[in-house]
Short mmCIF file of C-alpha atoms and ligand atoms in Angstrom, two decimals:
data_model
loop_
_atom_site.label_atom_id
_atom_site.label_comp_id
_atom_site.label_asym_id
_atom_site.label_seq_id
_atom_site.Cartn_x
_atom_site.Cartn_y
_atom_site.Cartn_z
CA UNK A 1383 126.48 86.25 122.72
CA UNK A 1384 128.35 89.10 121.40
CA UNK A 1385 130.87 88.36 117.88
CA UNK A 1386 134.11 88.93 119.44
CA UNK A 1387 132.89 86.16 122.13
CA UNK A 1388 132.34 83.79 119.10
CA UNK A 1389 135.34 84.35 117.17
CA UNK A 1390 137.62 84.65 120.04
CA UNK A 1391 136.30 80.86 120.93
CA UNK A 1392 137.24 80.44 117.22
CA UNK A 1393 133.75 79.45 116.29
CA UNK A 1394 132.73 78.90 112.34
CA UNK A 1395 130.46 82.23 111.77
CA UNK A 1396 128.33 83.14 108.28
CA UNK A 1397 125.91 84.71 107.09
CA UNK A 1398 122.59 83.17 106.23
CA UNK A 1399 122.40 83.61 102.18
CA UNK A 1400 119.10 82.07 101.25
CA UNK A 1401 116.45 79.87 102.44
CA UNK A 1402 115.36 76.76 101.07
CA UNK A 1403 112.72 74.47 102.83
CA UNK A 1404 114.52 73.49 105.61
CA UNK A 1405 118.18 74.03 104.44
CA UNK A 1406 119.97 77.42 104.94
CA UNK A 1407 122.49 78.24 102.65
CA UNK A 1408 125.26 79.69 104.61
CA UNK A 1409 128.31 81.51 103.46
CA UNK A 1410 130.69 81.69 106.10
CA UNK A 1411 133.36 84.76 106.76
CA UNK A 1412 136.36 84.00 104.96
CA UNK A 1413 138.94 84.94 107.66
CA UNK A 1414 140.32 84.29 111.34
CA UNK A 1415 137.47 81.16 111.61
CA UNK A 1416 140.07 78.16 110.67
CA UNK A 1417 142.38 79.15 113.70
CA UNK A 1418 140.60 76.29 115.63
CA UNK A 1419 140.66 73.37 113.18
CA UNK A 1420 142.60 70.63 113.60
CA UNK A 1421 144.94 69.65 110.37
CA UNK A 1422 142.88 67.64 107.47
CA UNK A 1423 139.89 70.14 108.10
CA UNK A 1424 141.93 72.96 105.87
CA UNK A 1425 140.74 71.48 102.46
CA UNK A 1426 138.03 73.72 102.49
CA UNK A 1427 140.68 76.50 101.88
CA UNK A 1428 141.34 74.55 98.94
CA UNK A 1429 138.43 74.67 96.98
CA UNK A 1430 136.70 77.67 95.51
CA UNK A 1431 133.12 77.00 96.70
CA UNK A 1432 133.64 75.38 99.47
CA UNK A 1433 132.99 78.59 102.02
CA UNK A 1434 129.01 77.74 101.19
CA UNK A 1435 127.75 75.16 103.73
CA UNK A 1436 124.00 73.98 103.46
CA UNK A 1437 123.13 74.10 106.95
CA UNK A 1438 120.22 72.45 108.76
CA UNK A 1439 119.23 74.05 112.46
CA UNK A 1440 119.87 72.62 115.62
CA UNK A 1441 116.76 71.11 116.99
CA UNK A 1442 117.88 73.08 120.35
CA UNK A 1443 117.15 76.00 117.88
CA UNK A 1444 113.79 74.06 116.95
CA UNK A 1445 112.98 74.14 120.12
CA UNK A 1446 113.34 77.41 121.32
CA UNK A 1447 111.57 78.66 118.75
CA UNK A 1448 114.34 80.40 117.43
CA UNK A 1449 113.71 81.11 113.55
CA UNK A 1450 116.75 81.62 111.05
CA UNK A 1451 116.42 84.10 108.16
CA UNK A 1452 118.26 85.60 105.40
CA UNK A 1453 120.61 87.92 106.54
CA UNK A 1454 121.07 85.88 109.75
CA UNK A 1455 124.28 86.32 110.98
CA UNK A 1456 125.02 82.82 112.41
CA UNK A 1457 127.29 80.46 114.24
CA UNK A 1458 127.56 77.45 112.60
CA UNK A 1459 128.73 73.49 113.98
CA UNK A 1460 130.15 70.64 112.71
CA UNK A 1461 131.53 71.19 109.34
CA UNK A 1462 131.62 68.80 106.59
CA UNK A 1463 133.77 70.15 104.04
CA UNK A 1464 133.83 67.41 101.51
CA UNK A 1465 130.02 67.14 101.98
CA UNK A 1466 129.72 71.00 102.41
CA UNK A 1467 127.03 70.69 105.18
CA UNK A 1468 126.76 72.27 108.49
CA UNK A 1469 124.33 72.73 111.32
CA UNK A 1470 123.37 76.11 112.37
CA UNK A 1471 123.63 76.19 116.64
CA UNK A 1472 122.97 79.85 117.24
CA UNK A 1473 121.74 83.50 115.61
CA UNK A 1474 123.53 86.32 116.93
CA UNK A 1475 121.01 89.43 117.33
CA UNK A 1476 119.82 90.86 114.79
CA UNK A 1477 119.90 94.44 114.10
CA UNK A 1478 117.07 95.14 112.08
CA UNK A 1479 114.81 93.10 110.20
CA UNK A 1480 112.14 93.16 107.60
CA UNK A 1481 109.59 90.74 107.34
CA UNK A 1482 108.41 91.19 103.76
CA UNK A 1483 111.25 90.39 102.57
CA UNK A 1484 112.37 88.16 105.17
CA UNK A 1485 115.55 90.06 105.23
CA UNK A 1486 118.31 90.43 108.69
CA UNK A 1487 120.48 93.16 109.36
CA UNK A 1488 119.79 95.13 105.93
CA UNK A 1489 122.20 98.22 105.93
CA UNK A 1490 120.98 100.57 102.92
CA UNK A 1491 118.85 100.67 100.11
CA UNK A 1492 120.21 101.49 96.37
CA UNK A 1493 118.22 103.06 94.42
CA UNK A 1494 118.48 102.67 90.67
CA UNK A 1495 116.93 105.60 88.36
CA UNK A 1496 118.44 106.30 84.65
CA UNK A 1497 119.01 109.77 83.84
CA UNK A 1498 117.55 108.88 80.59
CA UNK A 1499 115.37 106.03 78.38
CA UNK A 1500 113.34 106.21 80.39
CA UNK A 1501 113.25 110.16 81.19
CA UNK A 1502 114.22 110.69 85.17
CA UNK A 1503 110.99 112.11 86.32
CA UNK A 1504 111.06 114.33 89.47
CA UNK A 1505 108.28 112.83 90.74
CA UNK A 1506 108.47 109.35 90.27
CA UNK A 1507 112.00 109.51 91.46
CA UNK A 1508 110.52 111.79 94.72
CA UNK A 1509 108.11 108.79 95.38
CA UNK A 1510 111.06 106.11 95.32
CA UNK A 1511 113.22 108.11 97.41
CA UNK A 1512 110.32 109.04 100.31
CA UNK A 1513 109.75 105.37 100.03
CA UNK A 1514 113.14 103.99 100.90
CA UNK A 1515 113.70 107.14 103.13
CA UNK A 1516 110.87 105.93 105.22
CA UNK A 1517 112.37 102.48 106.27
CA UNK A 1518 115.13 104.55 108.55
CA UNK A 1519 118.10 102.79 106.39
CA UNK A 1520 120.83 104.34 104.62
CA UNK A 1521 119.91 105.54 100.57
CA UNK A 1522 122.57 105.56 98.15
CA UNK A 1523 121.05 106.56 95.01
CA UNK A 1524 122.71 106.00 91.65
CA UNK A 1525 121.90 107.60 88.12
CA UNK A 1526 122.33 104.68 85.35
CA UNK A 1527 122.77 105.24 81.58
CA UNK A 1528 124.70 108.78 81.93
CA UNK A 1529 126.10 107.29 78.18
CA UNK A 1530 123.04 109.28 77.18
CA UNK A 1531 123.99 112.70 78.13
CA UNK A 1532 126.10 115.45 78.13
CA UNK A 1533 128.33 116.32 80.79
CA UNK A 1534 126.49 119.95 80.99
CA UNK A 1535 123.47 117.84 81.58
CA UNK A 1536 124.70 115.71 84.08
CA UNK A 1537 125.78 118.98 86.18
CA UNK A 1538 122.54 119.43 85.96
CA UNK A 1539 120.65 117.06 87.23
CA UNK A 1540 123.34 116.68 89.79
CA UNK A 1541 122.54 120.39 91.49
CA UNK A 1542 118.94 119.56 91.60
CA UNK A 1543 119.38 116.58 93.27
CA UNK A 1544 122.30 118.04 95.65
CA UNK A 1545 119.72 120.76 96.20
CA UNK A 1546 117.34 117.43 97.34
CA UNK A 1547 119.72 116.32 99.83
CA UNK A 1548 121.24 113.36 98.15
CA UNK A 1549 124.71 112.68 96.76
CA UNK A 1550 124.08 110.76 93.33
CA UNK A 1551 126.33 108.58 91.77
CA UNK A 1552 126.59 108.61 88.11
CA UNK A 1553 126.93 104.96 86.68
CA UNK A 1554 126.91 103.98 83.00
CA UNK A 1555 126.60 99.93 83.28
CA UNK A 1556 127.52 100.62 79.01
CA UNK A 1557 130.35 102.20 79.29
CA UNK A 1558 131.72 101.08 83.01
CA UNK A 1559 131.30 104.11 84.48
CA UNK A 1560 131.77 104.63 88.36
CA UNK A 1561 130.78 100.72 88.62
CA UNK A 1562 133.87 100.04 90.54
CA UNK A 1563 133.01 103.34 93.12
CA UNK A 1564 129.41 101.65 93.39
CA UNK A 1565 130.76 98.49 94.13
CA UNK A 1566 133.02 100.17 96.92
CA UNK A 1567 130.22 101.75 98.38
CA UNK A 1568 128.43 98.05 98.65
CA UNK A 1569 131.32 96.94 100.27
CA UNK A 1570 130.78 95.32 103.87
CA UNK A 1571 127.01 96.02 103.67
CA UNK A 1572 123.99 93.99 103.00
CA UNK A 1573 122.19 96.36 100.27
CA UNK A 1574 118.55 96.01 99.05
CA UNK A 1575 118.05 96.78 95.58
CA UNK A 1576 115.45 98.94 94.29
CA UNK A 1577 114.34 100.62 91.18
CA UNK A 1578 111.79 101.05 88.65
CA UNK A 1579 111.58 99.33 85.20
CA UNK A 1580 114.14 99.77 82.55
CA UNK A 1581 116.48 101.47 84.33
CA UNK A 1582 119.01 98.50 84.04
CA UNK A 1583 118.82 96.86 87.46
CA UNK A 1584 119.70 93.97 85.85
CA UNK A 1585 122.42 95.03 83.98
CA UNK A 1586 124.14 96.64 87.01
CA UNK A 1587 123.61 93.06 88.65
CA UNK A 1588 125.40 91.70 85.85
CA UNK A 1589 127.60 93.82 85.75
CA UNK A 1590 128.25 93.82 89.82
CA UNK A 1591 128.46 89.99 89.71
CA UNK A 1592 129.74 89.07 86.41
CA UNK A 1593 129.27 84.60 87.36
CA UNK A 1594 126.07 85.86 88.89
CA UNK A 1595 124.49 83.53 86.37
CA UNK A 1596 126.12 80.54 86.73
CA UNK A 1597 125.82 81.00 90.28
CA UNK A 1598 122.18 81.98 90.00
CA UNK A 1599 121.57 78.54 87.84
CA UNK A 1600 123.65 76.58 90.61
CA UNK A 1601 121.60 77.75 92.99
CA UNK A 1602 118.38 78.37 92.06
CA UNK A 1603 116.95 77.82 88.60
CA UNK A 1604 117.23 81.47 87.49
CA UNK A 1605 117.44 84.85 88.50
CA UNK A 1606 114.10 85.60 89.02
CA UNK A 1607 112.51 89.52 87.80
CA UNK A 1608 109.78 91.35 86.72
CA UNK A 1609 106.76 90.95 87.86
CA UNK A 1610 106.24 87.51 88.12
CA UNK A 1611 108.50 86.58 90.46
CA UNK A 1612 108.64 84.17 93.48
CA UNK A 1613 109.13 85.66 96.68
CA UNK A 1614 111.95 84.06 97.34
CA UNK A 1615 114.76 85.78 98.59
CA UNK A 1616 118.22 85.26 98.29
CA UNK A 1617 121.30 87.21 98.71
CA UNK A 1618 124.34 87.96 96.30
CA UNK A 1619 127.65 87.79 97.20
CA UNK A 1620 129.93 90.92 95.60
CA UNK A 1621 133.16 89.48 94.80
CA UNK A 1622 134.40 92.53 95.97
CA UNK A 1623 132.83 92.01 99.72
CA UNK A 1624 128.82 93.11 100.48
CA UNK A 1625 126.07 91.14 99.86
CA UNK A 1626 123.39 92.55 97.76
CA UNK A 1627 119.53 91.81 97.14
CA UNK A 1628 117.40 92.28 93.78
CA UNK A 1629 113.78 93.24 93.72
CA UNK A 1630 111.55 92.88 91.12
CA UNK A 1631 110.65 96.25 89.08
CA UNK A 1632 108.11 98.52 89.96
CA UNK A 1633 106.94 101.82 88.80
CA UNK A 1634 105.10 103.76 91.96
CA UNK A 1635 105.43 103.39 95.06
CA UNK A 1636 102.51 103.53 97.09
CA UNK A 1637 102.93 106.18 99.97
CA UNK A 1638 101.22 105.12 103.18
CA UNK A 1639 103.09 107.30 105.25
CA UNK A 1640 100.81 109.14 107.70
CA UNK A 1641 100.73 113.55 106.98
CA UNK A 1642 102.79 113.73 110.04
CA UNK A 1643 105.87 111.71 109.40
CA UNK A 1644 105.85 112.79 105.63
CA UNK A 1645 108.35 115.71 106.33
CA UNK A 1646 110.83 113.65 108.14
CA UNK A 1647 110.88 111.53 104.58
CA UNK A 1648 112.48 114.85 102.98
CA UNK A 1649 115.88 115.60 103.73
CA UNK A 1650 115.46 119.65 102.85
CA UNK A 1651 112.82 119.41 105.83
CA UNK A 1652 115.01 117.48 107.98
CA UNK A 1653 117.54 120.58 107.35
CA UNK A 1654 115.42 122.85 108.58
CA UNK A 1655 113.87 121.29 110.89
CA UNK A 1656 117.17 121.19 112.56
CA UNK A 1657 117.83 124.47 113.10
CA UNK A 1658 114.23 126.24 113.62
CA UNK A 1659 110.70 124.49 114.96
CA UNK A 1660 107.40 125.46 113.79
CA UNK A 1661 105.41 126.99 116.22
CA UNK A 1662 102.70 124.44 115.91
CA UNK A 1663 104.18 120.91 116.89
CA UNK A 1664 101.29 119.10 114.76
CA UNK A 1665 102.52 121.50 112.03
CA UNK A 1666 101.88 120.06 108.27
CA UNK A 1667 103.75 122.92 106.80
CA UNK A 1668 101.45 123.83 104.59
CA UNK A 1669 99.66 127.10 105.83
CA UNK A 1670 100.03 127.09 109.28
CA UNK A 1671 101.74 130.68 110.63
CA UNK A 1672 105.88 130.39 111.57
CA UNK A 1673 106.14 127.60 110.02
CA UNK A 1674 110.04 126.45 109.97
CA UNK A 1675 109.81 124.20 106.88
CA UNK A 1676 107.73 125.83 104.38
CA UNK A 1677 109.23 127.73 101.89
CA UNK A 1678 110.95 127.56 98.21
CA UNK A 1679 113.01 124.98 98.44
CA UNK A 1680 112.94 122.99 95.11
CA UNK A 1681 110.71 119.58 96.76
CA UNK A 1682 108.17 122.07 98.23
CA UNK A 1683 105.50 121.72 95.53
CA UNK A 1684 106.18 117.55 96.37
CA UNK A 1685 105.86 117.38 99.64
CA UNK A 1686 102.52 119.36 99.26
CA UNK A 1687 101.39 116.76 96.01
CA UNK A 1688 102.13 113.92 98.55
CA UNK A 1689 100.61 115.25 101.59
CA UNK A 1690 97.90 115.72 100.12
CA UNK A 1691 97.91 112.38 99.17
CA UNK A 1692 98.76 111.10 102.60
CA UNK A 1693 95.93 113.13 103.87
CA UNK A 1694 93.23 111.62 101.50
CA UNK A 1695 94.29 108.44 102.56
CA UNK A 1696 94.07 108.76 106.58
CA UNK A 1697 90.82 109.63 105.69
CA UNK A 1698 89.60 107.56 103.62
CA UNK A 1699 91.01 105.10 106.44
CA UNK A 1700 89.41 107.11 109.22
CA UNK A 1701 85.74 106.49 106.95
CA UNK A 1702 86.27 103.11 107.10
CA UNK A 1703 85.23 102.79 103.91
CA UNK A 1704 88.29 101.91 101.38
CA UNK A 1705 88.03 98.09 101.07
CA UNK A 1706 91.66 97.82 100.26
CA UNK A 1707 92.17 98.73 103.93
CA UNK A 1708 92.76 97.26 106.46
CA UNK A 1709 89.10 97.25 107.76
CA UNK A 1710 85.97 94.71 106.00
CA UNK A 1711 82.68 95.45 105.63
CA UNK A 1712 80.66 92.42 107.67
CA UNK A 1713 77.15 92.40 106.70
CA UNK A 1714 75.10 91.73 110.16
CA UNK A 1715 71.60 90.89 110.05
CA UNK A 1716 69.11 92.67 107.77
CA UNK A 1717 71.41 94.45 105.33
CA UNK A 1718 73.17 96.50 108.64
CA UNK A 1719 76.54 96.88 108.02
CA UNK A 1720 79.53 96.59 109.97
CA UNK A 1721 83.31 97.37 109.89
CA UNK A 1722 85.93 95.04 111.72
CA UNK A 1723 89.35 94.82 110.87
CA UNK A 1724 90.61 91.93 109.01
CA UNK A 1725 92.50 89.74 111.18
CA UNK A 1726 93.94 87.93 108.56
CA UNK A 1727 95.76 90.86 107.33
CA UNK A 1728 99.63 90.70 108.43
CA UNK A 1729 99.57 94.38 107.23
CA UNK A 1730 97.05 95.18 110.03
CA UNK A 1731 98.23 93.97 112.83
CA UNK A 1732 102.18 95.61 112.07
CA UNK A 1733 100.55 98.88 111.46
CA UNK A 1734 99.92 99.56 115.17
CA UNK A 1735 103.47 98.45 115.86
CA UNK A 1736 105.11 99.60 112.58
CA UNK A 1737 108.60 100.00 112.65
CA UNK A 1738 110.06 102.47 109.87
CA UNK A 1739 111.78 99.27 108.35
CA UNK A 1740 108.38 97.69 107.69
CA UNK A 1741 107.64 100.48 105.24
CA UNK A 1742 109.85 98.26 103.42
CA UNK A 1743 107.72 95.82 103.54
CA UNK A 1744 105.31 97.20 102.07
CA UNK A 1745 107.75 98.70 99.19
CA UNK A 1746 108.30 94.68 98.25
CA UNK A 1747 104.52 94.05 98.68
CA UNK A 1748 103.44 96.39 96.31
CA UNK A 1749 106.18 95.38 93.91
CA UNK A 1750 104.73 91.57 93.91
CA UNK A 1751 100.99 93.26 93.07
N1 GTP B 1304 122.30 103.47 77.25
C1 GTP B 1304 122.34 102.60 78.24
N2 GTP B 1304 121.44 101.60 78.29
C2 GTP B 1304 121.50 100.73 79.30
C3 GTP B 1304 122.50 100.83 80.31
N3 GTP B 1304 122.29 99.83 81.20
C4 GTP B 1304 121.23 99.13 80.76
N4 GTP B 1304 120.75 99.65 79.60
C5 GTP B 1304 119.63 99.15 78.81
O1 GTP B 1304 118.41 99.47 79.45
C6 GTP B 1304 117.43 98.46 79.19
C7 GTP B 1304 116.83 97.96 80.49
O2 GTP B 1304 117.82 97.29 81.21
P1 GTP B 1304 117.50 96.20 82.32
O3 GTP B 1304 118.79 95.82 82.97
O4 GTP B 1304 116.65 95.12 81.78
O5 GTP B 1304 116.60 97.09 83.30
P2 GTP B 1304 115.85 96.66 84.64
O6 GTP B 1304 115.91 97.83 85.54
O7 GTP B 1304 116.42 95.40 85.16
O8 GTP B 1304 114.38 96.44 84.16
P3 GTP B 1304 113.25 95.51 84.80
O9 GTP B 1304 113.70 94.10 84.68
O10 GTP B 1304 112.04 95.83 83.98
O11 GTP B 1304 113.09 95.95 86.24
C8 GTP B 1304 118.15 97.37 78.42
O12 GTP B 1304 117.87 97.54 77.04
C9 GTP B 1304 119.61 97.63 78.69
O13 GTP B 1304 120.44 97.19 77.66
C10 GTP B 1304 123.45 101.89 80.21
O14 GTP B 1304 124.36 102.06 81.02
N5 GTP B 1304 123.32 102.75 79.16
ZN1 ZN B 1305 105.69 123.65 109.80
#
């Protein structure tokens, strides 16, 4: 069932918010779905809150096996305004989805760094960006706390990172800088925030969502952060349209990307791969002869760091021998030793049918650690 089929039957469609034990919280689209209603059913116009419905599913849904996750784009029955409860009858198909977190039809990841307090380092930021580059979405990667430099500055930092590939946006959360262009370019998109600590996350959320925490008390207790957080995950509605969701700080990434793919991960390389090929198609740019993608652009010396990197770990991988892996020892017998993979392990059993999204996954997963 396509959207244009459920709105032209004048259907109630939302989007799946959060998650809570068997409730959904559902926020449905604000135009075109009253068309339908019969008089005495428009009081929900009336009232400020009343376009979140706390759904339960349809035990047809049950049935069929047909789970319903944050980000779910869904059609929803029998409204009860006063009440504000609904019943969700149907999921329309997804178009992506993450598992860890349990997130539908994600659009783009933002990026949070501060130019300054604490220092933007080139290769911490690298890391973040290969990171979020490698679950396929859309980056939009904004510089907080420009307050703390000069213009002259900011030029620069902007031609290195234009020189990167990326188009930063300069925010000051301080001085409301740019926080309305931000907001414009969360617009219409579900947006997974992503940052390490102190950057001002938080204050950008705040500052994004200005009730966010009455709303986050309404809802949920508090706005969870930091490291000890639940894994719950919930999604923020931008008053000015988008949905956005917060992760908890971290500081590195870890990059499990295999040697091969790590060049796709850098825009520069993407360049050139575009318009030459390296003679080898294995190639790992690094010494190999007409190579297309080696050379001195300003990332070079990076991608070679975190190739190395990625190379250490296939191999350590290939041994068999890291038990952080995804392979255990078993001891068999008299001391002999023997290496299965852990079935247990969710993180096994995607690798062999990893998806660049689930690199996002992982991103979460190693935030929670
Ligand atoms: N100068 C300056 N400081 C800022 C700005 N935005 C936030 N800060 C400060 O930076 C510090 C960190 O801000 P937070 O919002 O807690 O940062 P965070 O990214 O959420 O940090 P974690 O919760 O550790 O992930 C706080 O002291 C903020 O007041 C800004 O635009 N300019
Ligand atoms: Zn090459």
């Amino acid at each position: 069932m396509t959207e244009e089929v459920l709105q032209d039957s004048c259907r109630l469609l939302g989007t799946v918010l959060a998650v809570q034990a068997n409730y959904y919280r559902v926020r449905l689209d604000s135009d075109g779905e009253m068309a339908s209603l019969g008089d005495g059913e428009n009081t929900r116009l009336n009232s400020s809150h009343s376009s979140l419905l706390l759904c339960t599913r349809r035990t047809r849904l049950k049935k069929i096996g047909q789970q319903v996750m944050v980000g779910d784009r869904v059609l929803v029955e029998e409204p009860d305004w006063t009440g504000q409860r609904g019943a969700i009858a149907d999921v329309l198909p997804r178009k992506n989805q993450l598992d860890r977190p349990a997130i539908a039809n994600v659009n783009q990841i933002l990026l949070v760094f501060a130019v300054a307090d604490p220092p933007l380092e080139p290769y911490q930021l690298s890391r973040f960006l290969i990171k979020a580059e490698s679950t396929g979405l859309d980056v939009v990667l904004c510089l907080n706390k420009s307050d703390l430099i000069t213009t002259q500055q900011q030029a620069e930092i902007n031609q290195h990172l234009t020189n990167w590939g990326y188009e930063p946006i300069f925010i000051s959360v301080y001085k409301s800088i740019n926080i309305d262009d931000l907001a414009n370019l969360l617009k219409d998109n579900i947006t997974v925030l992503a940052g390490p600590s102190g950057v001002g996350k938080s204050s950008l959320i705040n500052a994004l969502i200005p009730n966010i925490n009455l709303r986050v008390g309404e809802i949920s207790g508090k706005l969870a952060r930091g490291r000890h957080t639940t894994r719950h995950v919930e999604l923020f509605d931008l008053p000015n349209g988008g949905l956005l969701a917060d992760t908890p700080g971290f500081n590195q990434p870890d990059l499990d990307c295999t040697p091969e793919e790590l060049a796709a991960y850098f825009p520069e390389a993407r360049q050139r791969l575009a318009v030459a090929r390296c003679r080898f198609s294995n190639c790992l740019h690094r010494d190999e002869p007409d190579c297309a993608v080696r050379g001195d652009w300003e990332r070079y010396q990076h991608y070679l760091e975190f190739l190395e990197e990625a190379i250490a770990r296939q191999s350590q991988l290939n041994q068999q021998a890291d038990p952080e892996s995804t392979i255990k020892v078993k001891t068999k017998g008299k001391g002999k030793h023997q290496y299965e993979p852990k079935l247990e392990s969710k993180k096994y059993r995607q690798k062999s049918r990893r998806t660049q999204l689930q690199e996002l996954q992982e991103l979460y997963r190693e935030s929670e650690e």
